[in-house]
mmCIF file of C-alpha atoms in Angstrom:
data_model
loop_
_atom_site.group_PDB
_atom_site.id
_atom_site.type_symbol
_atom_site.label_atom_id
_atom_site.label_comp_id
_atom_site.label_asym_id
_atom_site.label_seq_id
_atom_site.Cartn_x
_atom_site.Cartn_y
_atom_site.Cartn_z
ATOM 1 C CA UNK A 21 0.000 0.000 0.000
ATOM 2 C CA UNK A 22 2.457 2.652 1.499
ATOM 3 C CA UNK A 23 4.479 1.761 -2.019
ATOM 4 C CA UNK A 24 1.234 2.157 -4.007
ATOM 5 C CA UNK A 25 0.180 5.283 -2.191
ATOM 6 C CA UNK A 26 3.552 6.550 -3.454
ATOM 7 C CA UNK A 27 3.467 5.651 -6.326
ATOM 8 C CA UNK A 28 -0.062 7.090 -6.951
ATOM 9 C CA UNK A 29 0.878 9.978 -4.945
ATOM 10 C CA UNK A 30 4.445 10.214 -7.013
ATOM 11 C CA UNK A 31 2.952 10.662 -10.226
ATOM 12 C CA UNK A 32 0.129 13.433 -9.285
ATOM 13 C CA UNK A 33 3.272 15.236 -7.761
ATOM 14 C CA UNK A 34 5.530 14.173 -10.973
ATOM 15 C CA UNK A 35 2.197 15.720 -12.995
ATOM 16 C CA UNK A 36 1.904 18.778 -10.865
ATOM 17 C CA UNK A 37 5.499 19.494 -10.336
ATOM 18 C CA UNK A 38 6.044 19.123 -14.333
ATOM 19 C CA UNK A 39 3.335 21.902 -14.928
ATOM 20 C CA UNK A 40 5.410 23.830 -12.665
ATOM 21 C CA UNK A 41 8.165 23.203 -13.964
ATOM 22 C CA UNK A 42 7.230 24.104 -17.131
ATOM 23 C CA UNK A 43 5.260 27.335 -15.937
ATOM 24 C CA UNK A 44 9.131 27.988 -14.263
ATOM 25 C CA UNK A 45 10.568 27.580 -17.538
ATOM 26 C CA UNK A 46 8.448 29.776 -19.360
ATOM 27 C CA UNK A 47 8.653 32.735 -16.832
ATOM 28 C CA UNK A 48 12.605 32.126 -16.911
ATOM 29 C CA UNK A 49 12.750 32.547 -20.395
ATOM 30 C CA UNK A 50 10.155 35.181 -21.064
ATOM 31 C CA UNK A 51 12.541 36.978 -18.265
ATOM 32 C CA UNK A 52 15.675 35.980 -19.770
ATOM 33 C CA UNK A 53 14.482 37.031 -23.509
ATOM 34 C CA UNK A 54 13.217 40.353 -21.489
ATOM 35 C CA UNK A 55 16.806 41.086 -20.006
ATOM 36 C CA UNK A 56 18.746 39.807 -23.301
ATOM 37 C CA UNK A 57 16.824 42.280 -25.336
ATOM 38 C CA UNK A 58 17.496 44.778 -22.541
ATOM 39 C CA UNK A 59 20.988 44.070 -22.651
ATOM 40 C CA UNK A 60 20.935 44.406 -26.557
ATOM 41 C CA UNK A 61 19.301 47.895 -26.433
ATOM 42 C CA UNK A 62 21.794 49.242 -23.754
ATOM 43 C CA UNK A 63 24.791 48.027 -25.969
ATOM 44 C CA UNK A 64 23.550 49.437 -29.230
ATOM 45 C CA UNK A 65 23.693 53.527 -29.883
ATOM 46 C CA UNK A 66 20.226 55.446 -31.827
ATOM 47 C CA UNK A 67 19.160 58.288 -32.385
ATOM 48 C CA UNK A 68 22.602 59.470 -34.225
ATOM 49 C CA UNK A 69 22.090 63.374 -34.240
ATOM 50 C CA UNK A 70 25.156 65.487 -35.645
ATOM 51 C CA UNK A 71 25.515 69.429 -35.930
ATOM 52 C CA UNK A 72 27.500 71.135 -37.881
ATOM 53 C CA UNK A 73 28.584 74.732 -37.472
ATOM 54 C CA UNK A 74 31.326 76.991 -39.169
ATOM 55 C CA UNK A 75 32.181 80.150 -36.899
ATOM 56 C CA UNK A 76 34.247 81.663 -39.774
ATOM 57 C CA UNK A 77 34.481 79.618 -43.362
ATOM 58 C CA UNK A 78 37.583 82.069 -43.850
ATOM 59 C CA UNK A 79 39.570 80.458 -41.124
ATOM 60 C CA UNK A 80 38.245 76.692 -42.307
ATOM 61 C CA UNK A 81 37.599 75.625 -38.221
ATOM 62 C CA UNK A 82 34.267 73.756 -38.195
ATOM 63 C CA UNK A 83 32.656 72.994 -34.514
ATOM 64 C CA UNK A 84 30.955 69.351 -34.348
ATOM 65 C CA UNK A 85 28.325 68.346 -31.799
ATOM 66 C CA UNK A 86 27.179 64.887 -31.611
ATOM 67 C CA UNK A 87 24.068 63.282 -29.525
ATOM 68 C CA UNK A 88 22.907 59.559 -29.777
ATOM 69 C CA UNK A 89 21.350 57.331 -26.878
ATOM 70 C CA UNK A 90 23.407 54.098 -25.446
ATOM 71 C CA UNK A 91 26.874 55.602 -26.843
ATOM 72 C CA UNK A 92 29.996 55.155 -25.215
ATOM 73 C CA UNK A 93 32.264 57.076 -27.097
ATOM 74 C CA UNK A 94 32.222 58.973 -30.547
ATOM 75 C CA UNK A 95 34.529 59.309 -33.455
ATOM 76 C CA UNK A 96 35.213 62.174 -36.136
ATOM 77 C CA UNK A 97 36.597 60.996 -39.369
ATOM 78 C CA UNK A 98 37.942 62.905 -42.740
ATOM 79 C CA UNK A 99 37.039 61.999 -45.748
ATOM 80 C CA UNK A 100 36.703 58.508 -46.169
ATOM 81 C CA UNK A 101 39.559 57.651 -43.922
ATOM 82 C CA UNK A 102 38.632 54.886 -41.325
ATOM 83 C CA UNK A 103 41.025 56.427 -38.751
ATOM 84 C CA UNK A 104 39.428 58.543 -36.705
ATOM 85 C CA UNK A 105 41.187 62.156 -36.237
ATOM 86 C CA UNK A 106 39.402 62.543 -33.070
ATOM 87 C CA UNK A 107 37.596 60.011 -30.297
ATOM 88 C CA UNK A 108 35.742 61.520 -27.441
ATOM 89 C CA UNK A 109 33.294 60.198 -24.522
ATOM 90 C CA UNK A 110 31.080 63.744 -24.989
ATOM 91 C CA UNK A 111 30.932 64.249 -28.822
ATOM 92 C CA UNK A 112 32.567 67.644 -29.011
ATOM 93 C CA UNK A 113 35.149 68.188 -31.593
ATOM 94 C CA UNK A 114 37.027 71.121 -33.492
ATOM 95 C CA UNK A 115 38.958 70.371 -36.451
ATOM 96 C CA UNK A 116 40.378 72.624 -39.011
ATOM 97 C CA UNK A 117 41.215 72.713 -42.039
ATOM 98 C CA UNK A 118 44.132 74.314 -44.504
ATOM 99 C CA UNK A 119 42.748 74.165 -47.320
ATOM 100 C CA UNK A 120 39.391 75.704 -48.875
ATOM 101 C CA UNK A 121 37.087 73.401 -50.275
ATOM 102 C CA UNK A 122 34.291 70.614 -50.657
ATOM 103 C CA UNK A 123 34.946 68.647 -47.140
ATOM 104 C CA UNK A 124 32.784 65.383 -45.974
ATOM 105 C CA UNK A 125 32.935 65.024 -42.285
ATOM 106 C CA UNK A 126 31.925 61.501 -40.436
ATOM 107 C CA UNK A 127 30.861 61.279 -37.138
ATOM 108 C CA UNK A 128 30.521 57.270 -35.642
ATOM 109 C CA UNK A 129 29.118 56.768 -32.141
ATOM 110 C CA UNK A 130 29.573 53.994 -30.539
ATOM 111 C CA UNK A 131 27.599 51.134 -27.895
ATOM 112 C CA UNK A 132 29.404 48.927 -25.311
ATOM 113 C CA UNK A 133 28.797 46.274 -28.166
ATOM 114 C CA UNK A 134 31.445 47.573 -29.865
ATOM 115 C CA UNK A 135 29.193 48.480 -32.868
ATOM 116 C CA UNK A 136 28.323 52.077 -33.970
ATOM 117 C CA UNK A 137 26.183 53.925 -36.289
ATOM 118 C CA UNK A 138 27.306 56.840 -38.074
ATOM 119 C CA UNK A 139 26.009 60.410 -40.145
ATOM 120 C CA UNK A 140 27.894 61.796 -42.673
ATOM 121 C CA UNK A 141 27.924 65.693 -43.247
ATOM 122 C CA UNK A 142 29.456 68.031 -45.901
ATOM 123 C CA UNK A 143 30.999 71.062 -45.361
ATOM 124 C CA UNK A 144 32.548 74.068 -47.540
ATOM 125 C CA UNK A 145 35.420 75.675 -46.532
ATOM 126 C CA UNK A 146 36.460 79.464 -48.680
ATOM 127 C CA UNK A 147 39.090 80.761 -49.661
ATOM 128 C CA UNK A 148 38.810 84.254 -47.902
ATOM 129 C CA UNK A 149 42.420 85.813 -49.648
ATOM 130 C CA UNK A 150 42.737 84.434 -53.229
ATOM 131 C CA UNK A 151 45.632 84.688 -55.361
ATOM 132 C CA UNK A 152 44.806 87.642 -58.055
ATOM 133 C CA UNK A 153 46.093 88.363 -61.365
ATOM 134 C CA UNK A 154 48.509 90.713 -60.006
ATOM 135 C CA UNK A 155 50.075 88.414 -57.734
ATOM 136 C CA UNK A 156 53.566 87.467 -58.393
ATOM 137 C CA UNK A 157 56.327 88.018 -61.103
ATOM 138 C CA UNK A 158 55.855 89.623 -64.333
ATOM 139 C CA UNK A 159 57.801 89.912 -67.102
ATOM 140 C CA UNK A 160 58.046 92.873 -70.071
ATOM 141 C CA UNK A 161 56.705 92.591 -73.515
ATOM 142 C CA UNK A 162 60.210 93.367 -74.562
ATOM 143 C CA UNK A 163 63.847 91.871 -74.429
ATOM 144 C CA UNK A 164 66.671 93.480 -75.418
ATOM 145 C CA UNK A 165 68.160 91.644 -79.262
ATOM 146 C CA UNK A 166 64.560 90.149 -79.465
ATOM 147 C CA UNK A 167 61.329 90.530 -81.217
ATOM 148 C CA UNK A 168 58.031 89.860 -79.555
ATOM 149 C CA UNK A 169 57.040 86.896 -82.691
ATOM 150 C CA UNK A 170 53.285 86.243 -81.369
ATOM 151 C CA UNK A 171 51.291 86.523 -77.732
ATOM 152 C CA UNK A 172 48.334 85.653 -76.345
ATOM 153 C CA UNK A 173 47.532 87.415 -73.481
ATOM 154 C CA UNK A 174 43.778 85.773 -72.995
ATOM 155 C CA UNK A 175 41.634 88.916 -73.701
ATOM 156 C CA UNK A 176 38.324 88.757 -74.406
ATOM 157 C CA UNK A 177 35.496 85.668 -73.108
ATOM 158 C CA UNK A 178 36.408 83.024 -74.991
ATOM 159 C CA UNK A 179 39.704 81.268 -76.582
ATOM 160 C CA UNK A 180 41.198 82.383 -79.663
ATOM 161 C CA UNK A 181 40.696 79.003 -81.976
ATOM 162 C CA UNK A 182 43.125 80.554 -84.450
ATOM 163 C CA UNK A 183 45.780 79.906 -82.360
ATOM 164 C CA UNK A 184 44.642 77.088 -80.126
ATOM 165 C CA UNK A 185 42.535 73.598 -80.408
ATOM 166 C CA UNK A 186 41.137 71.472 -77.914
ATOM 167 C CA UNK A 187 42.341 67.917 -77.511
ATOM 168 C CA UNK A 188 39.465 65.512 -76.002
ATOM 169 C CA UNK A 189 39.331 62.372 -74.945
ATOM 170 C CA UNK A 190 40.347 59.679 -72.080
ATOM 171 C CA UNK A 191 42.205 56.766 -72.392
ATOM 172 C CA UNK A 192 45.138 57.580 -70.070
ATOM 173 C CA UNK A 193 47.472 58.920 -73.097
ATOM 174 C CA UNK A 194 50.394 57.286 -72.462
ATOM 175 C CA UNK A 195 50.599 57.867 -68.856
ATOM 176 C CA UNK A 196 47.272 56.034 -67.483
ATOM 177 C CA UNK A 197 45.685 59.259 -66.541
ATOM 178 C CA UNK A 198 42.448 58.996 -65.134
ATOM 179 C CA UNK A 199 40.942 62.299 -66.406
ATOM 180 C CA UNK A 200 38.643 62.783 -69.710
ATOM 181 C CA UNK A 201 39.549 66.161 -71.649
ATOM 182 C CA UNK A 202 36.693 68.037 -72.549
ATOM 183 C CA UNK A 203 36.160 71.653 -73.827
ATOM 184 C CA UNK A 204 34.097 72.390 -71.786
ATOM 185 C CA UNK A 205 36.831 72.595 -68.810
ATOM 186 C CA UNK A 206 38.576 75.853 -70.529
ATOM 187 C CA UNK A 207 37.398 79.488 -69.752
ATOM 188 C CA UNK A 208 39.108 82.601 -70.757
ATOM 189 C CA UNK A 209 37.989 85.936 -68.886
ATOM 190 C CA UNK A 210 39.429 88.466 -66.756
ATOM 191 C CA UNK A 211 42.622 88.172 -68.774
ATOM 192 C CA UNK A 212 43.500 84.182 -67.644
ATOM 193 C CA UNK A 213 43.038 81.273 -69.603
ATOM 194 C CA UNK A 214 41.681 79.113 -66.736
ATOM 195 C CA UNK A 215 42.102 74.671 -67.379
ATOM 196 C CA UNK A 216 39.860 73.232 -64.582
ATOM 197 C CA UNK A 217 40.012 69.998 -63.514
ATOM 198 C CA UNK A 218 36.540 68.322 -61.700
ATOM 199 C CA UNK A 219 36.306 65.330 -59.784
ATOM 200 C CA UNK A 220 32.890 63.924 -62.094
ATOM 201 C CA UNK A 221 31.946 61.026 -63.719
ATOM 202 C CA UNK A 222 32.170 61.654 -67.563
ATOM 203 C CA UNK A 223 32.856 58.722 -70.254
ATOM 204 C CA UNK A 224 33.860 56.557 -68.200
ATOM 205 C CA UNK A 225 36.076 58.488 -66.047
ATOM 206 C CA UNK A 226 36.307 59.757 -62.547
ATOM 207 C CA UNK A 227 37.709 63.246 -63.651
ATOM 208 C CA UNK A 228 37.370 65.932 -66.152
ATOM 209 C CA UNK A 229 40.407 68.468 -67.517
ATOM 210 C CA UNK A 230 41.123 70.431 -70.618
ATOM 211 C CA UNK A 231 44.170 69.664 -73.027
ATOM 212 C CA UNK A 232 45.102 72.761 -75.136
ATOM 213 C CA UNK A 233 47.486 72.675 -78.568
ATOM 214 C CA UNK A 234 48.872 74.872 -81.111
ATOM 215 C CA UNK A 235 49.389 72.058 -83.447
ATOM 216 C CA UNK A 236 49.560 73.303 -87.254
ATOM 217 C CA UNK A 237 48.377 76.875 -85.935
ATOM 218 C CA UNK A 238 51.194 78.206 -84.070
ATOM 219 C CA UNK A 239 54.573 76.132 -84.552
ATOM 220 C CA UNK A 240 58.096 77.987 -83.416
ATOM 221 C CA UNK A 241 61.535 76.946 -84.282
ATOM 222 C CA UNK A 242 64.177 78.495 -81.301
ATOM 223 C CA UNK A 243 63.163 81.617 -79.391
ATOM 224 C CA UNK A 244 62.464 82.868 -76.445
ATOM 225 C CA UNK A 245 59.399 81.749 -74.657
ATOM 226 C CA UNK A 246 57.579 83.299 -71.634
ATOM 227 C CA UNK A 247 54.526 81.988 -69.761
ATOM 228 C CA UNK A 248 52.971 83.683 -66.598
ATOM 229 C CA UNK A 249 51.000 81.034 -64.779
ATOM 230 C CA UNK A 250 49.354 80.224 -61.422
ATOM 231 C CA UNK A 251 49.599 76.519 -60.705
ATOM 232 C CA UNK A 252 47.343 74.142 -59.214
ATOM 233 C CA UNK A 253 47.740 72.151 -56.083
ATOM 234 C CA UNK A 254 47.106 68.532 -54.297
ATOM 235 C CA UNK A 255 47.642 65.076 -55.094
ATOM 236 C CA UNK A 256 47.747 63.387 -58.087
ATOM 237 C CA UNK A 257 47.360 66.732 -59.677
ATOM 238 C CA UNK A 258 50.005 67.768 -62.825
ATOM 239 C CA UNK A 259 50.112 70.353 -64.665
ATOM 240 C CA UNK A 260 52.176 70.853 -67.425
ATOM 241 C CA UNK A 261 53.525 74.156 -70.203
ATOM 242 C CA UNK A 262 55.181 72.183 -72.922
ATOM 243 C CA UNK A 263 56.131 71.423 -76.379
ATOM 244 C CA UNK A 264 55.975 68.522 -79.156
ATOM 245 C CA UNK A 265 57.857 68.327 -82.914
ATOM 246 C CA UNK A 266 55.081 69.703 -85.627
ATOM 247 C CA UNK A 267 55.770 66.481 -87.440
ATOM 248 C CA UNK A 268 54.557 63.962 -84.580
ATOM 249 C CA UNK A 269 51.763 62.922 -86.659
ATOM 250 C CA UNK A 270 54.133 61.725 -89.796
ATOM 251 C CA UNK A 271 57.155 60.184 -87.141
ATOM 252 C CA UNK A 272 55.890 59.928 -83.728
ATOM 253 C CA UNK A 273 56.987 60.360 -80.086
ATOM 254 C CA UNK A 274 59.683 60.631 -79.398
ATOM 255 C CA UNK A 275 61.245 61.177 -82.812
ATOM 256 C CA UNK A 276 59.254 64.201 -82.886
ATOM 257 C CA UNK A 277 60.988 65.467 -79.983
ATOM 258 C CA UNK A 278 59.528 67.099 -76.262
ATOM 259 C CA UNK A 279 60.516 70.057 -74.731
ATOM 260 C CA UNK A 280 59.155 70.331 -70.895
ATOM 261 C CA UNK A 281 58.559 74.012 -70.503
ATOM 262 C CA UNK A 282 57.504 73.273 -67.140
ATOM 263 C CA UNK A 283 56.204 70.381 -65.142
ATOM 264 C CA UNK A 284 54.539 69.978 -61.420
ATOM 265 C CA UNK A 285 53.800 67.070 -59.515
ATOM 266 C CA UNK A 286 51.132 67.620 -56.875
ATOM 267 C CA UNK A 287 51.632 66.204 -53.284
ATOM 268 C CA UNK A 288 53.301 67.183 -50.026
ATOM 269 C CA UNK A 289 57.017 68.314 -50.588
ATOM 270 C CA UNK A 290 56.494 68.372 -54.672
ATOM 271 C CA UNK A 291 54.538 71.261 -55.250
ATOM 272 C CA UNK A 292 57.472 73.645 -53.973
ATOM 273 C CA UNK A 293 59.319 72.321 -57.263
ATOM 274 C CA UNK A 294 59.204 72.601 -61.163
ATOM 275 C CA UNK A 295 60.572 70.350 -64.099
ATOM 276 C CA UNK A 296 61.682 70.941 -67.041
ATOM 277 C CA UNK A 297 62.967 68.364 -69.511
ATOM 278 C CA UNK A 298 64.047 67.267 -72.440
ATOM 279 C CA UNK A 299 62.794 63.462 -74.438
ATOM 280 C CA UNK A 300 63.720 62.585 -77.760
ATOM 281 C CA UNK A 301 64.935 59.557 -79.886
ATOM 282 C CA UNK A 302 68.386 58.341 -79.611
ATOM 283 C CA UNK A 303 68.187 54.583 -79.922
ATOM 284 C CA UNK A 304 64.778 54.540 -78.024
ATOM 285 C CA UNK A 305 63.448 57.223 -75.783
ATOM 286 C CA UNK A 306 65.935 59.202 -73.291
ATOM 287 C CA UNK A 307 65.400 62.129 -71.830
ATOM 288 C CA UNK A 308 67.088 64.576 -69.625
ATOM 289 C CA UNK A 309 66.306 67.189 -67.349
ATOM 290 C CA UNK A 310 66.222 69.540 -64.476
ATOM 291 C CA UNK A 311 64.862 70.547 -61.454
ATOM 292 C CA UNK A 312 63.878 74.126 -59.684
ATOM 293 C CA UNK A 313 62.852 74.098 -55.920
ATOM 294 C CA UNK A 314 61.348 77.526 -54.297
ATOM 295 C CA UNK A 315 62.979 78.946 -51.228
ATOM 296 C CA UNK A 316 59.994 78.981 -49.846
ATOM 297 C CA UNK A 317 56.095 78.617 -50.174
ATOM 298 C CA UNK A 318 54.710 76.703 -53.326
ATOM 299 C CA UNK A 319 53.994 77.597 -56.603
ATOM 300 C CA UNK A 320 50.252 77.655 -55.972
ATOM 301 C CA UNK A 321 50.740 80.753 -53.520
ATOM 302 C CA UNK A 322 51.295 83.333 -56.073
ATOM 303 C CA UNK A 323 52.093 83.754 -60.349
ATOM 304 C CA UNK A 324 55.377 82.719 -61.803
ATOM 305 C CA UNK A 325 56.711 83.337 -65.190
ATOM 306 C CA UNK A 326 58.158 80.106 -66.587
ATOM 307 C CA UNK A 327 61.026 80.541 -69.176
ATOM 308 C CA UNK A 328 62.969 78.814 -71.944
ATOM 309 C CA UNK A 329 65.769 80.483 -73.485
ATOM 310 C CA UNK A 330 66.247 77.708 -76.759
ATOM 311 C CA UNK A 331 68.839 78.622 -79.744
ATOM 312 C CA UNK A 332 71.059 76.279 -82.204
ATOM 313 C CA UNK A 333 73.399 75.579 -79.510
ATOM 314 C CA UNK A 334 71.091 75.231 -75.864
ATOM 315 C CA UNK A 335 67.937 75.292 -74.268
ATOM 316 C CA UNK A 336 67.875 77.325 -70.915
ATOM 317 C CA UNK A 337 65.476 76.695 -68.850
ATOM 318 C CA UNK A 338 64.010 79.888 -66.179
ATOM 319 C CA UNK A 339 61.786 80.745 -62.900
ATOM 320 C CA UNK A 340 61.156 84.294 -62.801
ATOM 321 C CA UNK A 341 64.143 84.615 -64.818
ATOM 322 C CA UNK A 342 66.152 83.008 -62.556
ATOM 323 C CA UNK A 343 67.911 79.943 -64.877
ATOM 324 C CA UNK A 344 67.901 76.766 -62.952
ATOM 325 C CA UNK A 345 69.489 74.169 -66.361
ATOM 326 C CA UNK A 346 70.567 74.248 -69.198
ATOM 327 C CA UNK A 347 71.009 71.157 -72.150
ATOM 328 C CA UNK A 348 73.340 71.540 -74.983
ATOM 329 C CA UNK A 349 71.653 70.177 -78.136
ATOM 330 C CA UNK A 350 74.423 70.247 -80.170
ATOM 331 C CA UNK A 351 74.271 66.732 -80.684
ATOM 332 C CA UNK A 352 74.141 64.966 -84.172
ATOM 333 C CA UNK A 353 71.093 62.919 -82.388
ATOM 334 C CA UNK A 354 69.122 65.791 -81.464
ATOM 335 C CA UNK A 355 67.750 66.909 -84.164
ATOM 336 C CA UNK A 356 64.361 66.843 -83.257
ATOM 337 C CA UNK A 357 65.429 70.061 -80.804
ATOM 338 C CA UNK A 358 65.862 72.051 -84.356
ATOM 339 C CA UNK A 359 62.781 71.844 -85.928
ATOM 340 C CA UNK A 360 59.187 73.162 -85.159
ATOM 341 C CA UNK A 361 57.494 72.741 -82.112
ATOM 342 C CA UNK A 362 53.820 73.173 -81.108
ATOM 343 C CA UNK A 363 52.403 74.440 -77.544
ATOM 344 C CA UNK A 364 50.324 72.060 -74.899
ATOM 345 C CA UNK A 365 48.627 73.510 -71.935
ATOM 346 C CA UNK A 366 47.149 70.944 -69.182
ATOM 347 C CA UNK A 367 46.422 69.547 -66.070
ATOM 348 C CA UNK A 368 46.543 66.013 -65.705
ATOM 349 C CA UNK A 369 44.714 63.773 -62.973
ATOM 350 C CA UNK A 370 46.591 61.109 -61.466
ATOM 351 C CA UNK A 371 48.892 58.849 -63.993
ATOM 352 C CA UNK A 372 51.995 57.233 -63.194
ATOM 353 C CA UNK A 373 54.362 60.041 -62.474
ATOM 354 C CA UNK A 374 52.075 61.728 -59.449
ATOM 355 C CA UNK A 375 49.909 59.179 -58.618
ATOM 356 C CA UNK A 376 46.337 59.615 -57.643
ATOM 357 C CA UNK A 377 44.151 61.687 -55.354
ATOM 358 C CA UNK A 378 43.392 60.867 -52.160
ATOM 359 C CA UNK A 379 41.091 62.124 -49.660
ATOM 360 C CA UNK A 380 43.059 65.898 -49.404
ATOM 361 C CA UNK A 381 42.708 66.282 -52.662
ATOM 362 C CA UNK A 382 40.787 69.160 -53.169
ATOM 363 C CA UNK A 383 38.666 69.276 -55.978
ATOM 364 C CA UNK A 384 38.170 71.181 -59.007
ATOM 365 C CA UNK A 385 41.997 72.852 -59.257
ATOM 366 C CA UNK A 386 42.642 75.565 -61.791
ATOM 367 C CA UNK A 387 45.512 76.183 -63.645
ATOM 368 C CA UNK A 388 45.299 80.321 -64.700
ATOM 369 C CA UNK A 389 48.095 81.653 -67.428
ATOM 370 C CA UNK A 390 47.732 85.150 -67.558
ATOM 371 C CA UNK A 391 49.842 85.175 -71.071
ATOM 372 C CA UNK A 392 52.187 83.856 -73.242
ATOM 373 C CA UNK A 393 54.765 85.563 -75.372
ATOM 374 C CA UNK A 394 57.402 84.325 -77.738
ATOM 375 C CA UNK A 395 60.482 86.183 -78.798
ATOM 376 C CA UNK A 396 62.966 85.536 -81.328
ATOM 377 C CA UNK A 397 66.326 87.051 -81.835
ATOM 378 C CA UNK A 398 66.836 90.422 -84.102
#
């Protein structure tokens, strides 16, 4: 009996103590999904709100304030850099920049999870003291044993197609440049020829320039050539004054024969220096060249008159008539260097010399020649 009893009474308590069981069960894990999903709330941020204000877009300082719930910490980034410039527990941050300009700011706040949400914001930063025309060097319409030959000195609104064409196009010619040249990057008023190159998506390509030539228009053969230019800046940005052989269409490059007038590589530490350079055909390409570095400052800071001095016997090559090289062309295999050559004014983006932009790249960049002027000898 007493076994019976227990075993009758065993499995009513079995049944009732399952139900409990159970019942204990269900309230432990309607609690424990309660406090997990508590947990998960506390550890994620929301509510992301990010302000944005610019005491003085002449000085380029911007003020950030930043508000989300469940944060931990927040983060300012530049650009699309994943490096933060700044982390902070209150979301306060001043930053500055040097340069005016398109900016985008981010701003990531972060949960004890580790995760974060983020805004994104754009800013514009001006440029309260720009460069003007009278900025810089400047050279005379005369020079003593010389005749001014031809000059364009940019009047008008619009570029003089009788001495100039426009060279379109992407492809990367020859250098795997990543801009398309299009006309419509070239203005002319105020007295500057202005070549502006835009970060856009056109044919294919991230960027947009100009490419200007005198080909079959305006061809010169020794002479004294001056150009007054204010230079672009940043990286991956290159600019370029030069020269090619009339004839490159019948023989090619380099049997036609380059002459560098001047050449700038954008970046930090390059855009204090000039090139210019010589490439022709002796066996196969060579070239040769030389270098001018500025005391001080860069040559986007002010104009600079950029001079060669080119005869039967030399090419001398000038800043602000300051020679900085010289390259006998004497030669029996430099030939090219004594025949025609045609003008080329533009600004490359990226290619293999400078490289490509990056996130301080400040986008567009002019290039402004106030004139050129070639002289030949009395």
């Amino acid at each position: 009996m007493p076994i019976l009893a227990f075993n009758n009474l065993s499995v009513k308590s079995i049944g009732i103590y399952t139900h409990i069981l159970v019942f204990l069960m269900f309230c432990l894990l309607v609690s424990c999904s309660k406090d997990e999903k508590n947990n998960t709330d506390a550890a994620v941020p929301s509510n992301l709100v990010v302000e944005v204000t610019i005491p003085n877009p002449d000085l380029g300082i911007i003020n950030v304030q930043a508000s989300a719930n469940n944060t931990t910490q927040y983060s300012l980034h530049i650009g699309s850099a994943d490096q933060p410039v700044e982390t902070n527990k209150t979301g306060t941050f001043e930053y500055e920049f040097t340069e005016p300009g398109t900016f985008e700011i981010k701003v990531r706040a972060y949960g004890a999870s580790g995760k974060y949400i983020s805004v994104v914001k754009q800013v514009v930063i001006i440029d309260n003291d720009p460069v003007t025309i009278t900025d810089g060097y400047i050279t005379p319409m005369a020079h003593a044993g010389y005749n001014l030959v031809w000059n364009d000195e940019f009047d008008g609104n619009a570029l003089n197609t009788q001495f100039w064409s426009y060279e379109t196009g992407g492809g990367g010619w020859g250098n795997n440049e990543l801009q398309f040249y299009r006309q419509e990057n070239t203005t002319v008023d105020g007295g500057l020829l202005t070549i502006e190159a835009r970060k856009e998506s056109y044919q294919g390509r991230n960027y947009t320039s100009s490419r200007l030539i005198t080909r079959n228009k305006k061809t010169f053969t020794y002479g004294r050539v001056d150009i007054r230019a204010l230079l672009p800046e940043g990286q991956g940005i290159w600019p370029a004054l030069w020269m090619l052989g009339n004839n490159i269409t019948t023989v090619g490059w380099p049997a036609c024969g380059e002459i560098d007038i001047m050449e700038m590589v954008g970046g930090s530490g390059r855009e204090k220096q000039v090139h210019g350079t010589l490439h022709w055909d002796f066996n196969g390409h060579t070239y040769t060249g030389g270098t001018y570095t500025k005391p001080s400052g860069i040559f986007a800071d002010e104009y600079h008159v950029f001079t060669i001095i080119w005869d039967e016997n030399a090419i001398k090559w000038l800043v602000n008539d300051l020679q900085f090289h010289v390259i006998d062309i004497t030669a029996a295999h430099m030939t090219e260097f004594h025949a025609p050559q045609f003008f080329i004014f533009n600004v490359a983006v990226g290619g293999n010399w400078p490289g490509s932009p990056n996130d301080a790249t400040v986008f567009p960049q002019q290039m402004k020649v106030d004139y050129i002027r070639v002289f030949q000898k009395n």
